[in-house]
Coordinates of C-alpha atoms in Angstrom, one line a residue:
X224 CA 36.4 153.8 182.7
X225 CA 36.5 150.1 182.1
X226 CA 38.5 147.9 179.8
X227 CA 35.5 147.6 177.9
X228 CA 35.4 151.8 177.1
X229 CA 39.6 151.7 177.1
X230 CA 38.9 149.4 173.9
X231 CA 36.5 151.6 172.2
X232 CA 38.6 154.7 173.1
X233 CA 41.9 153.3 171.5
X234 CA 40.1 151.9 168.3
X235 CA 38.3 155.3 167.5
X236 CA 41.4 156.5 167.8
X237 CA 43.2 154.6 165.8
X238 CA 40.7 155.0 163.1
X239 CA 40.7 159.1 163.5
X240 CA 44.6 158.4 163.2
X241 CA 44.3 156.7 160.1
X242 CA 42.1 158.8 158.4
X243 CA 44.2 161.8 159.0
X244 CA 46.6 159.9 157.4
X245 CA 44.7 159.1 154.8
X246 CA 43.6 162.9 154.3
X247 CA 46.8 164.5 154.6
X248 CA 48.4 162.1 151.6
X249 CA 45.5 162.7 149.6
X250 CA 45.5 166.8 150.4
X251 CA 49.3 166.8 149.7
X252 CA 49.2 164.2 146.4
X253 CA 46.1 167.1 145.2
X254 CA 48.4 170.2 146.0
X255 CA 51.6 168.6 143.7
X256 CA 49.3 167.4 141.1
X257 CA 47.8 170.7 140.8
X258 CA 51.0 173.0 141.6
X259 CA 52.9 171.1 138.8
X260 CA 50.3 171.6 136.3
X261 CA 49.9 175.3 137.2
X262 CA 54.1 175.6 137.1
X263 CA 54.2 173.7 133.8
X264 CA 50.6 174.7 131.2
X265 CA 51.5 177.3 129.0
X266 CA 48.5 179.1 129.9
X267 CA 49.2 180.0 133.5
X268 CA 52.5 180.4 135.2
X269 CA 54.2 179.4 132.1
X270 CA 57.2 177.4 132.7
X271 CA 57.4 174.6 130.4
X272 CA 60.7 172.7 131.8
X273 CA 59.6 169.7 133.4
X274 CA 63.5 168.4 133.7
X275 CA 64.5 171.7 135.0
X276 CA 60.9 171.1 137.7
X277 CA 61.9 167.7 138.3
X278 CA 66.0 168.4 138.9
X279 CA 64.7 171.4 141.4
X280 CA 62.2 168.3 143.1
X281 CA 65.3 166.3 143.4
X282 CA 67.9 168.5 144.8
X283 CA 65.7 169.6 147.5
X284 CA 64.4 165.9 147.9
X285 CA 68.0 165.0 148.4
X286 CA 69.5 167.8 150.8
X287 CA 66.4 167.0 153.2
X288 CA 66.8 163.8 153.1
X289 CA 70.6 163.5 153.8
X290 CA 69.6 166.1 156.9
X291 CA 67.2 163.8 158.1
X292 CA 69.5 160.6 157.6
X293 CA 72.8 161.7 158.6
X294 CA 72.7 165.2 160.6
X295 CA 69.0 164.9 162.8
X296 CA 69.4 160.9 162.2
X297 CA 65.6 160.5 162.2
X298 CA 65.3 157.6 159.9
X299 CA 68.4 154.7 160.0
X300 CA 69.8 154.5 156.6
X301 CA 70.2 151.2 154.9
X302 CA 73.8 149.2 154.9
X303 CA 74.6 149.1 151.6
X304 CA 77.5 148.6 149.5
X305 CA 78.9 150.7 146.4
X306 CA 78.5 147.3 144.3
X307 CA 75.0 146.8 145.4
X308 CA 74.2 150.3 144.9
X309 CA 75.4 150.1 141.6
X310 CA 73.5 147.1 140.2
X311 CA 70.5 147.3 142.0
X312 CA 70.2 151.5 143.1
X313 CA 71.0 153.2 140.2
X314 CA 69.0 151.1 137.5
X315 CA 65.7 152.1 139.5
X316 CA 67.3 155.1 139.8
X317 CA 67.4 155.7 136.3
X318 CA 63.7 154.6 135.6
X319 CA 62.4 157.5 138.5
X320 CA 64.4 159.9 136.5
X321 CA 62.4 158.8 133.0
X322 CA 59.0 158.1 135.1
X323 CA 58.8 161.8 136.5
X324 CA 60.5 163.4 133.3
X325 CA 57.8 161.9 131.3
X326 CA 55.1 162.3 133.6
X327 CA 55.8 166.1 134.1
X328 CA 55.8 166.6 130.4
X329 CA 52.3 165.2 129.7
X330 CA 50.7 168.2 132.4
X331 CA 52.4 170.9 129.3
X332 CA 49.8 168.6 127.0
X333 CA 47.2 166.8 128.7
X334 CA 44.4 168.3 131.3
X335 CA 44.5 167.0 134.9
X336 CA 41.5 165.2 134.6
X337 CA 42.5 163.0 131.6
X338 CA 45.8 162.4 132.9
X339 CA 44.1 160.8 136.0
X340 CA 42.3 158.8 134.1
X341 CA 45.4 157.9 132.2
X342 CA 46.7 156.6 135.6
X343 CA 43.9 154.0 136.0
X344 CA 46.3 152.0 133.7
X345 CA 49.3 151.0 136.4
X346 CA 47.7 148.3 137.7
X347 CA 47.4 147.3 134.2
X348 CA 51.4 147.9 133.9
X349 CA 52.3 146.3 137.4
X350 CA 50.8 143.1 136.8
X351 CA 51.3 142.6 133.1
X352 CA 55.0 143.0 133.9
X353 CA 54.7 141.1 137.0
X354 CA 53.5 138.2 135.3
X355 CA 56.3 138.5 132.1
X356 CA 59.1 138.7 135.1
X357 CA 57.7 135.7 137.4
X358 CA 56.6 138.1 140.1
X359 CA 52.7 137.6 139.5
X360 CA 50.7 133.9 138.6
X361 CA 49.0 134.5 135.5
X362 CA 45.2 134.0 136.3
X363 CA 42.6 134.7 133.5
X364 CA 40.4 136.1 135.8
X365 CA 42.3 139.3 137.0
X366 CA 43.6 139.4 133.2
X367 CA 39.9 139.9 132.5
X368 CA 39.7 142.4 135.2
X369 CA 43.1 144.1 133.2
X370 CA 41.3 144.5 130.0
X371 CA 38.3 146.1 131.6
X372 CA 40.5 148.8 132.9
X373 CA 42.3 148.9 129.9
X374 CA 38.5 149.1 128.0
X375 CA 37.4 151.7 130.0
X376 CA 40.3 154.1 129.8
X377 CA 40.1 153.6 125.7
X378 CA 36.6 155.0 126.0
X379 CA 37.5 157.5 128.2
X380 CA 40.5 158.5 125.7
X381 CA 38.3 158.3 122.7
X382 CA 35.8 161.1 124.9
X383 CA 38.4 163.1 125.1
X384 CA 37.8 166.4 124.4
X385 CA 41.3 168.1 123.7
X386 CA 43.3 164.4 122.9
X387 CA 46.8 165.3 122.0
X388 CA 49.1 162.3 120.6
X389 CA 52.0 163.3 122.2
X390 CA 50.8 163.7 125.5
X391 CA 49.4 160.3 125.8
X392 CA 52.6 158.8 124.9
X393 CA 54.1 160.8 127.4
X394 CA 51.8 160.0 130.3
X395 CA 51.7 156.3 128.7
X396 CA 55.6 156.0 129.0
X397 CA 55.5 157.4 132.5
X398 CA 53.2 154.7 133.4
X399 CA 55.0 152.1 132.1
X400 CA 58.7 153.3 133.6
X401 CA 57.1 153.6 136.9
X402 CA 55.7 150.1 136.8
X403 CA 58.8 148.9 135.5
X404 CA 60.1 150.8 138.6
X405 CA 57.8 149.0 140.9
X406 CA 58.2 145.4 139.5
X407 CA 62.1 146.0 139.3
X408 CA 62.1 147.3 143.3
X409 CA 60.7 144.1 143.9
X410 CA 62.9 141.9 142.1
X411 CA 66.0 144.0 143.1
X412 CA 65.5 145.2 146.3
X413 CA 63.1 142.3 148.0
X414 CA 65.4 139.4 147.1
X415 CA 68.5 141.0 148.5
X416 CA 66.2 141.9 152.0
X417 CA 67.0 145.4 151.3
X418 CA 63.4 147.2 151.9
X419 CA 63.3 151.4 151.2
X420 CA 61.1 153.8 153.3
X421 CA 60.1 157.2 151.1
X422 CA 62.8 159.1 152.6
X423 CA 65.5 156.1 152.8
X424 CA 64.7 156.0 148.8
X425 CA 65.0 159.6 148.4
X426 CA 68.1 159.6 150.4
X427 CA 69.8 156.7 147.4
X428 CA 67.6 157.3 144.8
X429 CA 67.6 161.2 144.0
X430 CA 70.6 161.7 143.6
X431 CA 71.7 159.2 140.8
X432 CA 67.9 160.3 139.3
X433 CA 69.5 164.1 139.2
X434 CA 72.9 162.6 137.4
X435 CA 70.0 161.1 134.8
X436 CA 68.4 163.9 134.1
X437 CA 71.5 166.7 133.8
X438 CA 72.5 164.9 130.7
X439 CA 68.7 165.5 128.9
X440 CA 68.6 168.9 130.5
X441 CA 72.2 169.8 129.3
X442 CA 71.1 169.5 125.9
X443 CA 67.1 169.9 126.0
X444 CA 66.6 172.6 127.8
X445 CA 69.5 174.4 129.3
X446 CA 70.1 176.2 126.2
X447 CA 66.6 177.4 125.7
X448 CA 67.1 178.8 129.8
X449 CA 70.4 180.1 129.1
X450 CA 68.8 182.1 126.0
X451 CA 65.8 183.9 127.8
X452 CA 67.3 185.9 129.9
X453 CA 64.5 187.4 131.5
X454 CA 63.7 184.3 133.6
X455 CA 64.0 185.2 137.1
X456 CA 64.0 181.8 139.6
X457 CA 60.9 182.6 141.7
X458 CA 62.1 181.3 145.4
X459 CA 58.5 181.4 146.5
X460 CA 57.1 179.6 143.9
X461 CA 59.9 176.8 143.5
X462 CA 60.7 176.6 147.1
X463 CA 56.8 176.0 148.2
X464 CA 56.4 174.0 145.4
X465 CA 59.8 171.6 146.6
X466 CA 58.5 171.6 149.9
X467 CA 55.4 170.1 148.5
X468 CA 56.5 167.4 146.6
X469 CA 59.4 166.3 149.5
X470 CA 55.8 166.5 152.0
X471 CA 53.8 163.8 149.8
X472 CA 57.0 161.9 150.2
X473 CA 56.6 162.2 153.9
X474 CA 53.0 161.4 154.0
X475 CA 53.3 158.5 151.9
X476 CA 56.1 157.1 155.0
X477 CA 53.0 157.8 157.1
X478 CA 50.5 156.6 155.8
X479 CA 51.9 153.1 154.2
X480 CA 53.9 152.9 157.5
X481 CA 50.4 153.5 159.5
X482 CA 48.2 151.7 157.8
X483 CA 49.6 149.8 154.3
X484 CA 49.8 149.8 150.6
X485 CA 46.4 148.6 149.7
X486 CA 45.2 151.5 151.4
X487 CA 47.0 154.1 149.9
X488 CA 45.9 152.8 146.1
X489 CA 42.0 152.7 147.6
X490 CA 42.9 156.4 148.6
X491 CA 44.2 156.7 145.3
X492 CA 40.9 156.3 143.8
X493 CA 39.4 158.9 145.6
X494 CA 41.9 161.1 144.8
X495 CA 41.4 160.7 141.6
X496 CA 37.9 161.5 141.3
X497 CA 38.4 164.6 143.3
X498 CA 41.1 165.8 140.8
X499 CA 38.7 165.1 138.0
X500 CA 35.7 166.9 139.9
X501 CA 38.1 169.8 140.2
X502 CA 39.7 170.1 136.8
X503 CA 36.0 169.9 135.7
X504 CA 34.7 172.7 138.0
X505 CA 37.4 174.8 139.0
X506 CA 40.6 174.8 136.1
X507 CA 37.3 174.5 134.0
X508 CA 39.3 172.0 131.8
X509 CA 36.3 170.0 129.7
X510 CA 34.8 166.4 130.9
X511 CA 32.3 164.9 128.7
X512 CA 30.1 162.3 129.2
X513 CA 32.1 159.4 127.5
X514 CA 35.3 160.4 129.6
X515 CA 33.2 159.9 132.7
X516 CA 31.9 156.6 131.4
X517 CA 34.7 155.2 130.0
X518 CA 36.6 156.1 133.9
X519 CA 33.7 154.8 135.8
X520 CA 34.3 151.6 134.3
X521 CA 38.0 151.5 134.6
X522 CA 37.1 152.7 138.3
X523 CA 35.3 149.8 138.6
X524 CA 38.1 147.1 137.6
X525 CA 40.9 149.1 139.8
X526 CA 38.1 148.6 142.6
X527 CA 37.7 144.7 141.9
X528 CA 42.0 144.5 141.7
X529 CA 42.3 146.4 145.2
X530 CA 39.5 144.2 146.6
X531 CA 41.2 141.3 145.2
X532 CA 44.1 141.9 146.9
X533 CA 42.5 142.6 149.9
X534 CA 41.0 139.2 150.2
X535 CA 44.0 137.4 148.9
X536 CA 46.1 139.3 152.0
X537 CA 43.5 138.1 154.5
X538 CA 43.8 134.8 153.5
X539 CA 47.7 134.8 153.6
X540 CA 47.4 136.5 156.5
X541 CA 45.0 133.6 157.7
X542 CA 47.1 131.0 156.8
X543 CA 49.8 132.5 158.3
X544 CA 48.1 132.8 162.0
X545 CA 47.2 128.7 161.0
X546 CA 50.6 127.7 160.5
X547 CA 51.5 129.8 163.5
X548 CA 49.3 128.5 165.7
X549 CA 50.3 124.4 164.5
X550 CA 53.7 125.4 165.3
X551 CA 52.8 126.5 168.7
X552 CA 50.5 123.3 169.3
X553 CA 53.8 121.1 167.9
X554 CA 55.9 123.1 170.2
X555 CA 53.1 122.4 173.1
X556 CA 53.2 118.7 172.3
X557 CA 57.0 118.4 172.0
X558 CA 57.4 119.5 175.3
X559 CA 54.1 117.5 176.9
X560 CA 56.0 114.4 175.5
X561 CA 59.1 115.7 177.5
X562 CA 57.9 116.3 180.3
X563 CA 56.2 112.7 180.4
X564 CA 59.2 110.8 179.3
X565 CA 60.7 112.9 182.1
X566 CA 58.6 111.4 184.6
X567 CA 58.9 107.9 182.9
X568 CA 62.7 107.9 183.7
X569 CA 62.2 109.3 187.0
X570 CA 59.7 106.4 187.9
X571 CA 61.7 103.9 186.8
X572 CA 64.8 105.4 188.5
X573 CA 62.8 105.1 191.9

């Protein structure tokens, strides 16, 4: 086969590749979603402990990911010192542990589809914080594009047909510690040159997040455990449900490894509306009208942001190929000059 069919052969594959990737994150980020909530409602399996769900997550997160860092050495771990940990670790660290305590809690109050919708808000979070911290330039025109998201998931709140109070402030405060998360991973992390894969972060992460959530659970829920004694831990149901969450972990090194970010939040989207079309039609939880209006337009703005980015990537990415390619032509022209002074001495040598 020619070059020409070689070419064709190793882009189709490369875009079969990433849409497994793309499909497997999606599938796995579903299952969790939809595993937690069955774990946590009161009206199926039951279990309303989501620091008790969330230590499990953790413990398991960690032991795997110390085997794969240190015993089957699959992924390098990060050189990093106690102090460094300390300052920069822990504090992000300490907003996972609040982020996926909170988060957990809102699938006890909240339907799947609602919280989704919920979710529409981080970019809202990201760059609102981004901008307070220095990370972000303000620009009134993706501020605009933030209040349009934020319109849309007011109306799709106001549709609502089983609103609870406290279950919006929970999802609402999970947001906002995970974006705080995000922002702070940045400003941490970036500026010391210290980046994190999913499992390197697991491997630091979880286990100060468990230390931050024994002390709630110590007094939150372990007595009420400790009380009803005819709680049995279901292996099966736990384990599978561990395995799970430590998986999306796994497909999000994949996929933001393979491909990148940007694509992973455009998945996001579609992930989204699959979890809604599924709450709706099969966990029959109720979508009205104005809940589907008031997402479509928040759908909309998280569209515009991700294309936004998108273009504002390609034209660093641009510029940076431009000053590349002046450097190389400098370079080129450095040497050119070189050689001809080289032959300049030469000649007047002879």
């Amino acid at each position: 086969m020619g070059k020409g069919g070689a070419l064709s052969e190793g882009v189709v594959k490369k875009i079969v590749l990433s849409y497994t990737y793309v499909s497997t994150w999606i599938f796995l980020s579903f299952m969790v979603i939809v595993y937690n909530k069955y774990i946590l409602d009161r009206k199926m399996y039951n279990w309303p402990y989501p620091i008790s769900l969330t230590m499990i997550h953790m413990s398991f997160c960690s032991s795997l990911a110390y085997l794969l860092v240190r015993v089957f050495k699959a992924v390098d771990p990060v050189t990093m010192s106690w102090d460094l940990y300390l300052k920069y670790v822990v504090p992000i660290g300490l907003l996972y542990a609040l982020s996926l305590w909170l988060s957990k809690s809102a699938y006890i109050y909240l339907s799947v589809s609602f919280i989704q919708m919920l979710k529409a808000l981080m970019p809202v979070a990201v760059y609102t914080l981004g901008v307070l911290f220095k990370k972000e330039g303000f620009k009134s025109e993706t501020m605009a594009n933030m209040i349009s998201i934020s319109i849309g998931v007011g109306i799709a709140a106001y549709g609502e047909a089983k609103f609870d109070s406290w279950g919006v402030i929970l999802q609402l405060g999970a947001v906002a510690f995970e974006a705080t998360r995000l922002v702070m991973i940045q400003i941490l992390l970036t500026s010391k040159g210290i980046t994190l894969n999913p499992i390197t972060s697991l491997y630091y992460v979880a286990p100060c997040c468990l230390v931050f959530l024994f002390v709630p659970w110590v007094f939150v829920e372990f007595p009420i455990l400790r009380e009803n004694s005819s709680f049995r831990f279901d292996y099966v149901i736990f384990g599978t449900n561990s395995m799970c969450a430590f998986a999306l972990n796994l497909a999000v090194f994949l996929l933001v490894g393979k491909t990148s970010a940007l694509t992973m939040n455009v998945a996001g989207v579609v992930k989204d509306w699959l979890l809604i079309a599924f709450s709706w039609s099969v966990i029959k939880d109720t979508v009205t009208a104005i809940n589907l209006f008031g997402y479509a337009l928040a759908f909309l703005g998280v569209a515009y942001y991700n294309h936004s980015k998108l273009q504002a990537l390609k034209a660093k990415d641009s510029q940076k190929k431009a000053q590349m390619a002046d450097e190389e032509a400098g370079r080129l022209l450095e040497e050119k000059e070189a050689e001809n002074n080289g032959v300049r001495k030469n000649d007047a040598h002879n």
